[in-house]
PDB file of C-alpha atoms in Angstrom:
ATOM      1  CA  UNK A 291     -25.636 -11.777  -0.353  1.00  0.00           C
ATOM      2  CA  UNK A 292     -27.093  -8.581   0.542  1.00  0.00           C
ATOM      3  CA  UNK A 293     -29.475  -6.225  -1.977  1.00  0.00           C
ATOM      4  CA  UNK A 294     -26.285  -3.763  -1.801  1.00  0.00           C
ATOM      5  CA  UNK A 295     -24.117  -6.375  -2.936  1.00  0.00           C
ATOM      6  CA  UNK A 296     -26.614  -6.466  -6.278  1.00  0.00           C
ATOM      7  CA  UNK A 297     -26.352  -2.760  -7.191  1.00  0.00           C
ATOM      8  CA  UNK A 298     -22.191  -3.329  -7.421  1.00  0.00           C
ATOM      9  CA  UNK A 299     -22.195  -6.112  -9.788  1.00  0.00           C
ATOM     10  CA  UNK A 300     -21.923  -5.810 -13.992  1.00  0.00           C
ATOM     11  CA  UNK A 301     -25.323  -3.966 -14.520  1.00  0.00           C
ATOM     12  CA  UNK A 302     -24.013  -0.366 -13.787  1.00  0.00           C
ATOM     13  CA  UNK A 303     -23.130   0.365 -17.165  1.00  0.00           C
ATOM     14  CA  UNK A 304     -26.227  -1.266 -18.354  1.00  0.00           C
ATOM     15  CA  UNK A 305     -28.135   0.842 -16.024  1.00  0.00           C
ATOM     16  CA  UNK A 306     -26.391   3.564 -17.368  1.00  0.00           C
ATOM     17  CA  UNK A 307     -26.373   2.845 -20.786  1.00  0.00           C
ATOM     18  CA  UNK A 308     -30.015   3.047 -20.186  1.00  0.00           C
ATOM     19  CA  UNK A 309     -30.291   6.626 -18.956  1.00  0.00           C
ATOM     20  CA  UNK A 310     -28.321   7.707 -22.021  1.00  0.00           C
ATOM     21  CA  UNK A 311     -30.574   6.290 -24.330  1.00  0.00           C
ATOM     22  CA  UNK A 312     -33.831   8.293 -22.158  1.00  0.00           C
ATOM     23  CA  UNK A 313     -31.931  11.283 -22.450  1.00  0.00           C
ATOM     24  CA  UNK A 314     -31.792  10.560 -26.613  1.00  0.00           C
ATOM     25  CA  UNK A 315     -35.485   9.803 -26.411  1.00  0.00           C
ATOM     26  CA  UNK A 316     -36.333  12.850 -24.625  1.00  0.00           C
ATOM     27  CA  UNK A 317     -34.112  15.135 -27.189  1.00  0.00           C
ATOM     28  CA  UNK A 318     -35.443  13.490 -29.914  1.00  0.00           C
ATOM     29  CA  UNK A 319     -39.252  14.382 -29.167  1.00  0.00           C
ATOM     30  CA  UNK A 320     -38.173  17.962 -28.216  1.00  0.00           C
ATOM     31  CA  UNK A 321     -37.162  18.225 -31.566  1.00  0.00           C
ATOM     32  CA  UNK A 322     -40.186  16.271 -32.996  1.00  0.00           C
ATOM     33  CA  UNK A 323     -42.791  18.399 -31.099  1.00  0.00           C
ATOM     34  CA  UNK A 324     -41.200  21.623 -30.630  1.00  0.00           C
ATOM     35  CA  UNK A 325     -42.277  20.959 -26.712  1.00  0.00           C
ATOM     36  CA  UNK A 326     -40.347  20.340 -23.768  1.00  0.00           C
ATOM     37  CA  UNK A 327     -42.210  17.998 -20.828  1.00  0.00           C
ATOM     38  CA  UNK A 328     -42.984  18.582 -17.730  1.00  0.00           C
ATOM     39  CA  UNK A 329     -39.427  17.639 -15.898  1.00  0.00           C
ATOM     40  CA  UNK A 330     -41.393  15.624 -13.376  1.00  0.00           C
ATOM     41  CA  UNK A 331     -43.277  13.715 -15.906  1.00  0.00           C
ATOM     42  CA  UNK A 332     -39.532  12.677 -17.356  1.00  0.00           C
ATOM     43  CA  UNK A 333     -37.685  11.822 -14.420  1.00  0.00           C
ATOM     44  CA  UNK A 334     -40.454  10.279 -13.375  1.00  0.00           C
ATOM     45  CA  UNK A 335     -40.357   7.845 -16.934  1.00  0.00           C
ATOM     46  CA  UNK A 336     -36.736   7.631 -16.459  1.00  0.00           C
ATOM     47  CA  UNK A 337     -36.528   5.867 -13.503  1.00  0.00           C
ATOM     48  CA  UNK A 338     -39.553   3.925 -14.581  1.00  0.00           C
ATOM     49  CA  UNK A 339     -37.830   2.948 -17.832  1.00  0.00           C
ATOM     50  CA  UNK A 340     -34.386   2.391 -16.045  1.00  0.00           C
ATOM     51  CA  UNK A 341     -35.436  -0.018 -12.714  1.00  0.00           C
ATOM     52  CA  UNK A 342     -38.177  -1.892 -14.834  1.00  0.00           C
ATOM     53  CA  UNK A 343     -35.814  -2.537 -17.476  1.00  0.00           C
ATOM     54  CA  UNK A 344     -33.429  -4.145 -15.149  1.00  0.00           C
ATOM     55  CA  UNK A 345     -34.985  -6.562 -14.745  1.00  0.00           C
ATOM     56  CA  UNK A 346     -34.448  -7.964 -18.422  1.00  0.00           C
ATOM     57  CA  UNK A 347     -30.743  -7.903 -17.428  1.00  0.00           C
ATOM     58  CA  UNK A 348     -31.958 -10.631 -14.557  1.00  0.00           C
ATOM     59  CA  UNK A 349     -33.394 -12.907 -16.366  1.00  0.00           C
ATOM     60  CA  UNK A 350     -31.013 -12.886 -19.287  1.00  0.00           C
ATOM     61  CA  UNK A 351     -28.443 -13.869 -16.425  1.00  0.00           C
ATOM     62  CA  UNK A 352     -31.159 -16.312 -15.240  1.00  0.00           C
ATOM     63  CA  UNK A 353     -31.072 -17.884 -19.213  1.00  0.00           C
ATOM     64  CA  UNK A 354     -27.394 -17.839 -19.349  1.00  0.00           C
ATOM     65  CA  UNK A 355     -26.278 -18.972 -16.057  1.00  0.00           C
ATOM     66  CA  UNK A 356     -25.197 -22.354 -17.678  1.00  0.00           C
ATOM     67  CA  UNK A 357     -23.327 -20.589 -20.601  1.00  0.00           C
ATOM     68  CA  UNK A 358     -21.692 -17.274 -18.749  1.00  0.00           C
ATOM     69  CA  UNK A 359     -19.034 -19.638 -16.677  1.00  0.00           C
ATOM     70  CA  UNK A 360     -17.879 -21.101 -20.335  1.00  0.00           C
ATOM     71  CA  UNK A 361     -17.134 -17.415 -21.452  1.00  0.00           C
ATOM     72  CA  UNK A 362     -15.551 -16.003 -18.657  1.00  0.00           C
ATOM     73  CA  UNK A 363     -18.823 -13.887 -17.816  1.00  0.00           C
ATOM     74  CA  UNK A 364     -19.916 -12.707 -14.307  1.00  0.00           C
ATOM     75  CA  UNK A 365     -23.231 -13.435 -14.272  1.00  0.00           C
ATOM     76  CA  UNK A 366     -25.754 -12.420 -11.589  1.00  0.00           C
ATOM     77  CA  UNK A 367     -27.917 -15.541 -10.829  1.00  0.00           C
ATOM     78  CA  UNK A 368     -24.470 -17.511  -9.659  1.00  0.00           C
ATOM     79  CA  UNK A 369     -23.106 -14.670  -7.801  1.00  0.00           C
ATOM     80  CA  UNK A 370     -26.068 -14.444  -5.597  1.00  0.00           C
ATOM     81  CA  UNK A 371     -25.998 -17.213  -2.949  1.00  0.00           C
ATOM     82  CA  UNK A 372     -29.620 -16.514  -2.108  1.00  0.00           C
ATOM     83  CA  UNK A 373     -31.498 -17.863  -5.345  1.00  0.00           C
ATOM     84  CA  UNK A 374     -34.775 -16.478  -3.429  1.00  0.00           C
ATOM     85  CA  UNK A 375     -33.700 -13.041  -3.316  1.00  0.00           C
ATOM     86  CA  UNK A 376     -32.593 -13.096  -7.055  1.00  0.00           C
ATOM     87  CA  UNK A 377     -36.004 -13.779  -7.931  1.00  0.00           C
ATOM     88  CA  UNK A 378     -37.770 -11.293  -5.432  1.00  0.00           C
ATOM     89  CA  UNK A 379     -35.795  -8.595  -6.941  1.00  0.00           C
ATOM     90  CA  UNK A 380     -36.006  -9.354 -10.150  1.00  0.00           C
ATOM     91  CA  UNK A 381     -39.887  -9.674  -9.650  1.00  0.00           C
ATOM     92  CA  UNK A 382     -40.142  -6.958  -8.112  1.00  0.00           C
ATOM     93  CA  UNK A 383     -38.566  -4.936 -10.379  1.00  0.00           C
ATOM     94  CA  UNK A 384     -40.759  -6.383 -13.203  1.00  0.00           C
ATOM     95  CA  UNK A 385     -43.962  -5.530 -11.640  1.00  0.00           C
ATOM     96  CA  UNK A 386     -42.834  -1.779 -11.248  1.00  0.00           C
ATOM     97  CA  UNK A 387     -42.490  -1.487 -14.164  1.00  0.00           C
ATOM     98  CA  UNK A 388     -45.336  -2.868 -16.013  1.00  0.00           C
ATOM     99  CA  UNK A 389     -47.618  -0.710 -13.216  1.00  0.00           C
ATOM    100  CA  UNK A 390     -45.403   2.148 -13.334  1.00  0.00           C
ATOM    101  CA  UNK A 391     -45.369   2.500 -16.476  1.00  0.00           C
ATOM    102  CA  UNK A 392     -49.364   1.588 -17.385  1.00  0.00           C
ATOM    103  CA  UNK A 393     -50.273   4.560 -14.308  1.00  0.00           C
ATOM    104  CA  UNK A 394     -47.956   6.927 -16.651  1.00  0.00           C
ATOM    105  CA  UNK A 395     -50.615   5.986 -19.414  1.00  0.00           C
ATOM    106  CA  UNK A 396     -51.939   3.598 -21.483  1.00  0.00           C
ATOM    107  CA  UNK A 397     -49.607   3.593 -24.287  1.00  0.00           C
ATOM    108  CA  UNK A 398     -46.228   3.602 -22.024  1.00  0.00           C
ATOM    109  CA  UNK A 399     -47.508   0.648 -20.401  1.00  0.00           C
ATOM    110  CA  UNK A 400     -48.491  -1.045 -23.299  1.00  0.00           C
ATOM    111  CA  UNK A 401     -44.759  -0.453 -24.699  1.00  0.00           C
ATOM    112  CA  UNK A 402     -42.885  -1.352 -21.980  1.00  0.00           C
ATOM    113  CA  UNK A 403     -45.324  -4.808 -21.745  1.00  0.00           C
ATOM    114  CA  UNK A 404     -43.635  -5.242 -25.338  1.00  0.00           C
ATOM    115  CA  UNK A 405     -40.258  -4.136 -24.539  1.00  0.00           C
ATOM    116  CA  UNK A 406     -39.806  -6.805 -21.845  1.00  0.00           C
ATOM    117  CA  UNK A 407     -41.946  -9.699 -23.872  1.00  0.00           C
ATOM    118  CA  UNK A 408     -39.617  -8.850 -26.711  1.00  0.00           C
ATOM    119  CA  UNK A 409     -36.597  -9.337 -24.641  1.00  0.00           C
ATOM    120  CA  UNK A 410     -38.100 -12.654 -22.887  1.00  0.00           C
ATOM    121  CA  UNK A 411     -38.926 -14.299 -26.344  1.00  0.00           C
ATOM    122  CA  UNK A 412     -35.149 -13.023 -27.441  1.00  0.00           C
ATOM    123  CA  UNK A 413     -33.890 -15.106 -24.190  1.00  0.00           C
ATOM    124  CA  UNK A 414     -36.168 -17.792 -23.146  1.00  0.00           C
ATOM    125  CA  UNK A 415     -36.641 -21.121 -24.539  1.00  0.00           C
ATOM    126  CA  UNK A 416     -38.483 -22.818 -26.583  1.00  0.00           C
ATOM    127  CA  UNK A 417     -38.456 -19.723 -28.747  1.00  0.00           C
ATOM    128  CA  UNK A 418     -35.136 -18.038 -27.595  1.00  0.00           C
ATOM    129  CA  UNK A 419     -34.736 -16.364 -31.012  1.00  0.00           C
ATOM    130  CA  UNK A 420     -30.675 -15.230 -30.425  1.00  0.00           C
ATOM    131  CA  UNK A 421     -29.989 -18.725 -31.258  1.00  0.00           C
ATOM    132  CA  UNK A 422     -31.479 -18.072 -34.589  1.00  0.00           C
ATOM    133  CA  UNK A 423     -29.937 -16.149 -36.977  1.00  0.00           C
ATOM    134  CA  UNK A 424     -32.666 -14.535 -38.939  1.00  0.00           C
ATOM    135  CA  UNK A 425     -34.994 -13.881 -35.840  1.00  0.00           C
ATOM    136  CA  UNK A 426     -32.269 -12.872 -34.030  1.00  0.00           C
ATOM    137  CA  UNK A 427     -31.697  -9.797 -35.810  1.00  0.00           C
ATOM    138  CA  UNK A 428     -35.536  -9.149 -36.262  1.00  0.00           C
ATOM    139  CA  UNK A 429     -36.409  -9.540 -32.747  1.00  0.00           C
ATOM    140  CA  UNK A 430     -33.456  -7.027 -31.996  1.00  0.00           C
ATOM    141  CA  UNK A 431     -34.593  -4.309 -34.116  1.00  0.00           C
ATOM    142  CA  UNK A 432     -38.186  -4.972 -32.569  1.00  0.00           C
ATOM    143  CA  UNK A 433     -36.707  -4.202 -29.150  1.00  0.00           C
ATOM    144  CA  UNK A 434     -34.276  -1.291 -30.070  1.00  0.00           C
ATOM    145  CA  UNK A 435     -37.278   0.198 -31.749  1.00  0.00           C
ATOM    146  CA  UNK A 436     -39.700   0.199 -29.020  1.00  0.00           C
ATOM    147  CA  UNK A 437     -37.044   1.445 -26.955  1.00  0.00           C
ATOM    148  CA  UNK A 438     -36.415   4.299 -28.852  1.00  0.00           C
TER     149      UNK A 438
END
């Protein structure tokens, strides 16, 4: 399976769903500072936030691969023949953006770091807190927060 053969699979309206909630971030500070950014500076954090967040969408996939089939859910790691290229890209994606995001400054990269460890505790075992019920909707807020 090809890298073009990724992009068309169920994470388009994550992706999107994504650049929605940037746009809400970046309203939301005009009206907290009075200020618009420099347009560079937030295109520049949107695509940052967008590709390095995709990667949380890869290894949730990764996590559920045994569950999704049961469901009726597509789920990325079983569509992709080539197991080696799953984890390239979603590597890859990961390391953008932690760097990206830490050259944009300190404090975005220290964020994001929590954004995605957030998510990974969320989906990963042995803590995988959506299986518990309490945590589950702690750890959620956590991660909708820092997003926001």
């Amino acid at each position: 399976m090809s890298i073009s053969s990724l992009v068309k699979i169920k994470y388009v309206s994550h992706i999107f769903r994504n650049v929605y909630l940037y746009f809400l971030i970046f309203l939301a500070s005009l009206l907290l500072y009075g200020s618009q950014p420099d347009i560079t500076r937030f295109f520049v954090g949107m695509i940052v936030l967008v590709l390095g967040y995709t990667s949380v969408y890869f290894f949730n996939d990764y996590t559920d691969h045994a569950d999704d089939p049961k469901y009726g859910k597509r789920n990325l790691y079983l569509d992709i023949a080539n197991k080696r290229l799953f984890w390239i890209v979603t590597t890859a994606l990961l390391v953008f953006g932690v760097v990206a995001s830490a050259l944009i400054s300190t404090k975005a990269g220290i964020l994001f770091g929590v954004l995605i460890g957030s998510n990974l505790v969320y989906s990963f075992r042995p803590f995988r807190f959506r299986d518990v019920p309490f945590i589950r909707e702690c750890t959620l807020f956590s991660i909708y927060f820092v997003k926001w």
